[in-house]
Amino acid sequence: MKIEEQVLSIEQMKHLQELGVDTSDASMCWVAGEDADEGEWNLIIPNNFLLPYNIPTYTIGDLIEKLPKSIDLGFGEYDLELSIKGEYVE
């Protein structure tokens, strides 16, 4: 699976930003290539987000870390715990 398939797209990240999500904790970044107007973007692991023309992006791991570990339903002992199960698909 290519890395581009394991991160959110530019459009998805822009949508999260429009919704007010703080994306400063993203671990990767889309950086405009020489032909950004033609859709040329590259993924990098940045040392900072001060580069021009970049869009931070979340990996699947980033998104899993953002999920709550449990949800308190207000019923005392009946809290829900998050369990992620799946299989590797190539």
PDB file of N, CA, C and O in Angstrom, residues 43-89:
ATOM      1  N   LEU A  43       4.573  14.222  -0.208  1.00  0.00           N
ATOM      2  CA  LEU A  43       4.454  13.984   1.221  1.00  0.00           C
ATOM      3  C   LEU A  43       5.826  14.044   1.862  1.00  0.00           C
ATOM      4  O   LEU A  43       6.788  13.485   1.341  1.00  0.00           O
ATOM      5  N   ILE A  44       5.918  14.733   2.997  1.00  0.00           N
ATOM      6  CA  ILE A  44       7.165  14.764   3.755  1.00  0.00           C
ATOM      7  C   ILE A  44       6.853  14.579   5.235  1.00  0.00           C
ATOM      8  O   ILE A  44       5.716  14.775   5.673  1.00  0.00           O
ATOM      9  N   ILE A  45       7.864  14.172   5.972  1.00  0.00           N
ATOM     10  CA  ILE A  45       7.793  14.192   7.432  1.00  0.00           C
ATOM     11  C   ILE A  45       8.520  15.466   7.833  1.00  0.00           C
ATOM     12  O   ILE A  45       9.748  15.543   7.745  1.00  0.00           O
ATOM     13  N   PRO A  46       7.776  16.480   8.216  1.00  0.00           N
ATOM     14  CA  PRO A  46       8.397  17.798   8.431  1.00  0.00           C
ATOM     15  C   PRO A  46       9.086  17.911   9.780  1.00  0.00           C
ATOM     16  O   PRO A  46       8.746  17.231  10.732  1.00  0.00           O
ATOM     17  N   ASN A  47      10.074  18.805   9.835  1.00  0.00           N
ATOM     18  CA  ASN A  47      10.656  19.155  11.119  1.00  0.00           C
ATOM     19  C   ASN A  47       9.948  20.385  11.688  1.00  0.00           C
ATOM     20  O   ASN A  47      10.092  20.701  12.843  1.00  0.00           O
ATOM     21  N   ASN A  48       9.185  21.062  10.856  1.00  0.00           N
ATOM     22  CA  ASN A  48       8.292  22.140  11.302  1.00  0.00           C
ATOM     23  C   ASN A  48       7.302  22.421  10.172  1.00  0.00           C
ATOM     24  O   ASN A  48       7.462  21.941   9.060  1.00  0.00           O
ATOM     25  N   PHE A  49       6.263  23.177  10.465  1.00  0.00           N
ATOM     26  CA  PHE A  49       5.250  23.478   9.453  1.00  0.00           C
ATOM     27  C   PHE A  49       5.386  24.907   8.940  1.00  0.00           C
ATOM     28  O   PHE A  49       4.423  25.524   8.542  1.00  0.00           O
ATOM     29  N   LEU A  50       6.584  25.436   8.956  1.00  0.00           N
ATOM     30  CA  LEU A  50       6.783  26.808   8.519  1.00  0.00           C
ATOM     31  C   LEU A  50       7.085  26.912   7.033  1.00  0.00           C
ATOM     32  O   LEU A  50       7.273  27.997   6.522  1.00  0.00           O
ATOM     33  N   LEU A  51       7.137  25.772   6.355  1.00  0.00           N
ATOM     34  CA  LEU A  51       7.380  25.810   4.918  1.00  0.00           C
ATOM     35  C   LEU A  51       6.196  26.451   4.210  1.00  0.00           C
ATOM     36  O   LEU A  51       5.057  26.272   4.614  1.00  0.00           O
ATOM     37  N   PRO A  52       6.439  27.198   3.143  1.00  0.00           N
ATOM     38  CA  PRO A  52       5.313  27.775   2.401  1.00  0.00           C
ATOM     39  C   PRO A  52       4.561  26.696   1.626  1.00  0.00           C
ATOM     40  O   PRO A  52       5.130  25.674   1.271  1.00  0.00           O
ATOM     41  N   TYR A  53       3.303  26.949   1.366  1.00  0.00           N
ATOM     42  CA  TYR A  53       2.479  26.088   0.536  1.00  0.00           C
ATOM     43  C   TYR A  53       2.411  24.650   1.040  1.00  0.00           C
ATOM     44  O   TYR A  53       2.604  23.713   0.299  1.00  0.00           O
ATOM     45  N   ASN A  54       2.174  24.467   2.314  1.00  0.00           N
ATOM     46  CA  ASN A  54       2.059  23.114   2.822  1.00  0.00           C
ATOM     47  C   ASN A  54       0.755  22.918   3.565  1.00  0.00           C
ATOM     48  O   ASN A  54       0.130  23.875   4.020  1.00  0.00           O
ATOM     49  N   ILE A  55       0.361  21.675   3.661  1.00  0.00           N
ATOM     50  CA  ILE A  55      -0.871  21.314   4.358  1.00  0.00           C
ATOM     51  C   ILE A  55      -0.554  20.125   5.252  1.00  0.00           C
ATOM     52  O   ILE A  55      -0.170  19.063   4.755  1.00  0.00           O
ATOM     53  N   PRO A  56      -0.657  20.286   6.578  1.00  0.00           N
ATOM     54  CA  PRO A  56      -0.405  19.147   7.448  1.00  0.00           C
ATOM     55  C   PRO A  56      -1.411  18.043   7.148  1.00  0.00           C
ATOM     56  O   PRO A  56      -2.543  18.320   6.742  1.00  0.00           O
ATOM     57  N   THR A  57      -1.004  16.787   7.332  1.00  0.00           N
ATOM     58  CA  THR A  57      -1.926  15.688   7.075  1.00  0.00           C
ATOM     59  C   THR A  57      -1.774  14.593   8.126  1.00  0.00           C
ATOM     60  O   THR A  57      -0.685  14.369   8.649  1.00  0.00           O
ATOM     61  N   TYR A  58      -2.890  13.971   8.423  1.00  0.00           N
ATOM     62  CA  TYR A  58      -2.911  12.886   9.402  1.00  0.00           C
ATOM     63  C   TYR A  58      -2.678  11.539   8.752  1.00  0.00           C
ATOM     64  O   TYR A  58      -3.177  11.271   7.667  1.00  0.00           O
ATOM     65  N   THR A  59      -1.936  10.697   9.457  1.00  0.00           N
ATOM     66  CA  THR A  59      -1.808   9.301   9.078  1.00  0.00           C
ATOM     67  C   THR A  59      -2.915   8.532   9.791  1.00  0.00           C
ATOM     68  O   THR A  59      -3.596   9.069  10.683  1.00  0.00           O
ATOM     69  N   ILE A  60      -3.086   7.269   9.443  1.00  0.00           N
ATOM     70  CA  ILE A  60      -4.056   6.429  10.140  1.00  0.00           C
ATOM     71  C   ILE A  60      -3.701   6.361  11.629  1.00  0.00           C
ATOM     72  O   ILE A  60      -4.580   6.443  12.485  1.00  0.00           O
ATOM     73  N   GLY A  61      -2.417   6.261  11.934  1.00  0.00           N
ATOM     74  CA  GLY A  61      -1.979   6.237  13.333  1.00  0.00           C
ATOM     75  C   GLY A  61      -2.349   7.508  14.078  1.00  0.00           C
ATOM     76  O   GLY A  61      -2.761   7.460  15.239  1.00  0.00           O
ATOM     77  N   ASP A  62      -2.202   8.669  13.429  1.00  0.00           N
ATOM     78  CA  ASP A  62      -2.594   9.940  14.045  1.00  0.00           C
ATOM     79  C   ASP A  62      -4.072   9.918  14.408  1.00  0.00           C
ATOM     80  O   ASP A  62      -4.478  10.352  15.492  1.00  0.00           O
ATOM     81  N   LEU A  63      -4.897   9.428  13.472  1.00  0.00           N
ATOM     82  CA  LEU A  63      -6.342   9.402  13.703  1.00  0.00           C
ATOM     83  C   LEU A  63      -6.713   8.460  14.838  1.00  0.00           C
ATOM     84  O   LEU A  63      -7.572   8.782  15.667  1.00  0.00           O
ATOM     85  N   ILE A  64      -6.063   7.315  14.904  1.00  0.00           N
ATOM     86  CA  ILE A  64      -6.344   6.365  15.991  1.00  0.00           C
ATOM     87  C   ILE A  64      -5.985   6.993  17.330  1.00  0.00           C
ATOM     88  O   ILE A  64      -6.720   6.847  18.311  1.00  0.00           O
ATOM     89  N   GLU A  65      -4.871   7.716  17.384  1.00  0.00           N
ATOM     90  CA  GLU A  65      -4.470   8.377  18.634  1.00  0.00           C
ATOM     91  C   GLU A  65      -5.474   9.441  19.065  1.00  0.00           C
ATOM     92  O   GLU A  65      -5.615   9.719  20.251  1.00  0.00           O
ATOM     93  N   LYS A  66      -6.167  10.071  18.123  1.00  0.00           N
ATOM     94  CA  LYS A  66      -7.128  11.123  18.442  1.00  0.00           C
ATOM     95  C   LYS A  66      -8.451  10.576  18.967  1.00  0.00           C
ATOM     96  O   LYS A  66      -9.230  11.305  19.574  1.00  0.00           O
ATOM     97  N   LEU A  67      -8.727   9.284  18.725  1.00  0.00           N
ATOM     98  CA  LEU A  67      -9.979   8.692  19.188  1.00  0.00           C
ATOM     99  C   LEU A  67      -9.978   8.586  20.710  1.00  0.00           C
ATOM    100  O   LEU A  67      -8.933   8.323  21.318  1.00  0.00           O
ATOM    101  N   PRO A  68     -11.125   8.756  21.345  1.00  0.00           N
ATOM    102  CA  PRO A  68     -11.175   8.598  22.801  1.00  0.00           C
ATOM    103  C   PRO A  68     -10.943   7.141  23.186  1.00  0.00           C
ATOM    104  O   PRO A  68     -11.330   6.226  22.447  1.00  0.00           O
ATOM    105  N   LYS A  69     -10.300   6.920  24.319  1.00  0.00           N
ATOM    106  CA  LYS A  69     -10.041   5.556  24.781  1.00  0.00           C
ATOM    107  C   LYS A  69     -11.284   4.940  25.422  1.00  0.00           C
ATOM    108  O   LYS A  69     -11.438   3.736  25.468  1.00  0.00           O
ATOM    109  N   SER A  70     -12.157   5.796  25.927  1.00  0.00           N
ATOM    110  CA  SER A  70     -13.423   5.311  26.494  1.00  0.00           C
ATOM    111  C   SER A  70     -14.445   6.437  26.414  1.00  0.00           C
ATOM    112  O   SER A  70     -14.098   7.598  26.260  1.00  0.00           O
ATOM    113  N   ILE A  71     -15.706   6.061  26.507  1.00  0.00           N
ATOM    114  CA  ILE A  71     -16.797   7.028  26.455  1.00  0.00           C
ATOM    115  C   ILE A  71     -17.652   6.825  27.693  1.00  0.00           C
ATOM    116  O   ILE A  71     -18.160   5.731  27.937  1.00  0.00           O
ATOM    117  N   ASP A  72     -17.788   7.875  28.494  1.00  0.00           N
ATOM    118  CA  ASP A  72     -18.608   7.818  29.704  1.00  0.00           C
ATOM    119  C   ASP A  72     -20.042   8.129  29.322  1.00  0.00           C
ATOM    120  O   ASP A  72     -20.356   9.227  28.880  1.00  0.00           O
ATOM    121  N   LEU A  73     -20.919   7.150  29.463  1.00  0.00           N
ATOM    122  CA  LEU A  73     -22.321   7.331  29.115  1.00  0.00           C
ATOM    123  C   LEU A  73     -23.139   7.920  30.256  1.00  0.00           C
ATOM    124  O   LEU A  73     -24.333   8.150  30.110  1.00  0.00           O
ATOM    125  N   GLY A  74     -22.495   8.136  31.405  1.00  0.00           N
ATOM    126  CA  GLY A  74     -23.208   8.689  32.532  1.00  0.00           C
ATOM    127  C   GLY A  74     -23.988   7.647  33.323  1.00  0.00           C
ATOM    128  O   GLY A  74     -24.825   7.979  34.146  1.00  0.00           O
ATOM    129  N   PHE A  75     -23.716   6.382  33.083  1.00  0.00           N
ATOM    130  CA  PHE A  75     -24.409   5.306  33.791  1.00  0.00           C
ATOM    131  C   PHE A  75     -23.469   4.596  34.761  1.00  0.00           C
ATOM    132  O   PHE A  75     -23.622   3.406  35.022  1.00  0.00           O
ATOM    133  N   GLY A  76     -22.466   5.290  35.235  1.00  0.00           N
ATOM    134  CA  GLY A  76     -21.550   4.702  36.202  1.00  0.00           C
ATOM    135  C   GLY A  76     -20.667   3.624  35.610  1.00  0.00           C
ATOM    136  O   GLY A  76     -19.738   3.903  34.879  1.00  0.00           O
ATOM    137  N   GLU A  77     -20.970   2.387  35.921  1.00  0.00           N
ATOM    138  CA  GLU A  77     -20.099   1.275  35.537  1.00  0.00           C
ATOM    139  C   GLU A  77     -20.232   0.857  34.072  1.00  0.00           C
ATOM    140  O   GLU A  77     -19.570  -0.055  33.621  1.00  0.00           O
ATOM    141  N   TYR A  78     -21.093   1.509  33.305  1.00  0.00           N
ATOM    142  CA  TYR A  78     -21.343   1.090  31.930  1.00  0.00           C
ATOM    143  C   TYR A  78     -20.619   1.959  30.900  1.00  0.00           C
ATOM    144  O   TYR A  78     -21.172   2.333  29.901  1.00  0.00           O
ATOM    145  N   ASP A  79     -19.354   2.262  31.178  1.00  0.00           N
ATOM    146  CA  ASP A  79     -18.560   3.007  30.210  1.00  0.00           C
ATOM    147  C   ASP A  79     -18.234   2.115  29.014  1.00  0.00           C
ATOM    148  O   ASP A  79     -18.113   0.902  29.143  1.00  0.00           O
ATOM    149  N   LEU A  80     -18.083   2.716  27.864  1.00  0.00           N
ATOM    150  CA  LEU A  80     -17.680   1.982  26.671  1.00  0.00           C
ATOM    151  C   LEU A  80     -16.183   2.144  26.467  1.00  0.00           C
ATOM    152  O   LEU A  80     -15.643   3.224  26.644  1.00  0.00           O
ATOM    153  N   GLU A  81     -15.507   1.077  26.090  1.00  0.00           N
ATOM    154  CA  GLU A  81     -14.093   1.147  25.786  1.00  0.00           C
ATOM    155  C   GLU A  81     -13.901   0.926  24.302  1.00  0.00           C
ATOM    156  O   GLU A  81     -14.605   0.135  23.684  1.00  0.00           O
ATOM    157  N   LEU A  82     -12.930   1.625  23.747  1.00  0.00           N
ATOM    158  CA  LEU A  82     -12.639   1.512  22.319  1.00  0.00           C
ATOM    159  C   LEU A  82     -11.734   0.313  22.071  1.00  0.00           C
ATOM    160  O   LEU A  82     -10.717   0.129  22.705  1.00  0.00           O
ATOM    161  N   SER A  83     -12.134  -0.508  21.115  1.00  0.00           N
ATOM    162  CA  SER A  83     -11.344  -1.652  20.708  1.00  0.00           C
ATOM    163  C   SER A  83     -11.288  -1.648  19.189  1.00  0.00           C
ATOM    164  O   SER A  83     -12.339  -1.664  18.524  1.00  0.00           O
ATOM    165  N   ILE A  84     -10.081  -1.603  18.639  1.00  0.00           N
ATOM    166  CA  ILE A  84      -9.932  -1.566  17.188  1.00  0.00           C
ATOM    167  C   ILE A  84      -9.393  -2.912  16.735  1.00  0.00           C
ATOM    168  O   ILE A  84      -8.344  -3.357  17.173  1.00  0.00           O
ATOM    169  N   LYS A  85     -10.160  -3.568  15.878  1.00  0.00           N
ATOM    170  CA  LYS A  85      -9.744  -4.862  15.355  1.00  0.00           C
ATOM    171  C   LYS A  85      -9.818  -4.790  13.842  1.00  0.00           C
ATOM    172  O   LYS A  85     -10.625  -4.075  13.272  1.00  0.00           O
ATOM    173  N   GLY A  86      -9.007  -5.522  13.194  1.00  0.00           N
ATOM    174  CA  GLY A  86      -9.023  -5.539  11.742  1.00  0.00           C
ATOM    175  C   GLY A  86      -7.998  -6.515  11.213  1.00  0.00           C
ATOM    176  O   GLY A  86      -7.291  -7.167  11.974  1.00  0.00           O
ATOM    177  N   GLU A  87      -7.941  -6.601   9.944  1.00  0.00           N
ATOM    178  CA  GLU A  87      -6.951  -7.470   9.335  1.00  0.00           C
ATOM    179  C   GLU A  87      -6.183  -6.686   8.295  1.00  0.00           C
ATOM    180  O   GLU A  87      -6.697  -5.723   7.717  1.00  0.00           O
ATOM    181  N   TYR A  88      -4.968  -7.094   8.064  1.00  0.00           N
ATOM    182  CA  TYR A  88      -4.128  -6.433   7.087  1.00  0.00           C
ATOM    183  C   TYR A  88      -4.587  -6.858   5.694  1.00  0.00           C
ATOM    184  O   TYR A  88      -4.702  -8.038   5.401  1.00  0.00           O
ATOM    185  N   VAL A  89      -4.871  -5.885   4.868  1.00  0.00           N
ATOM    186  CA  VAL A  89      -5.278  -6.156   3.489  1.00  0.00           C
ATOM    187  C   VAL A  89      -4.272  -5.496   2.560  1.00  0.00           C
ATOM    188  O   VAL A  89      -4.021  -4.305   2.676  1.00  0.00           O
TER     189      VAL A  89
END
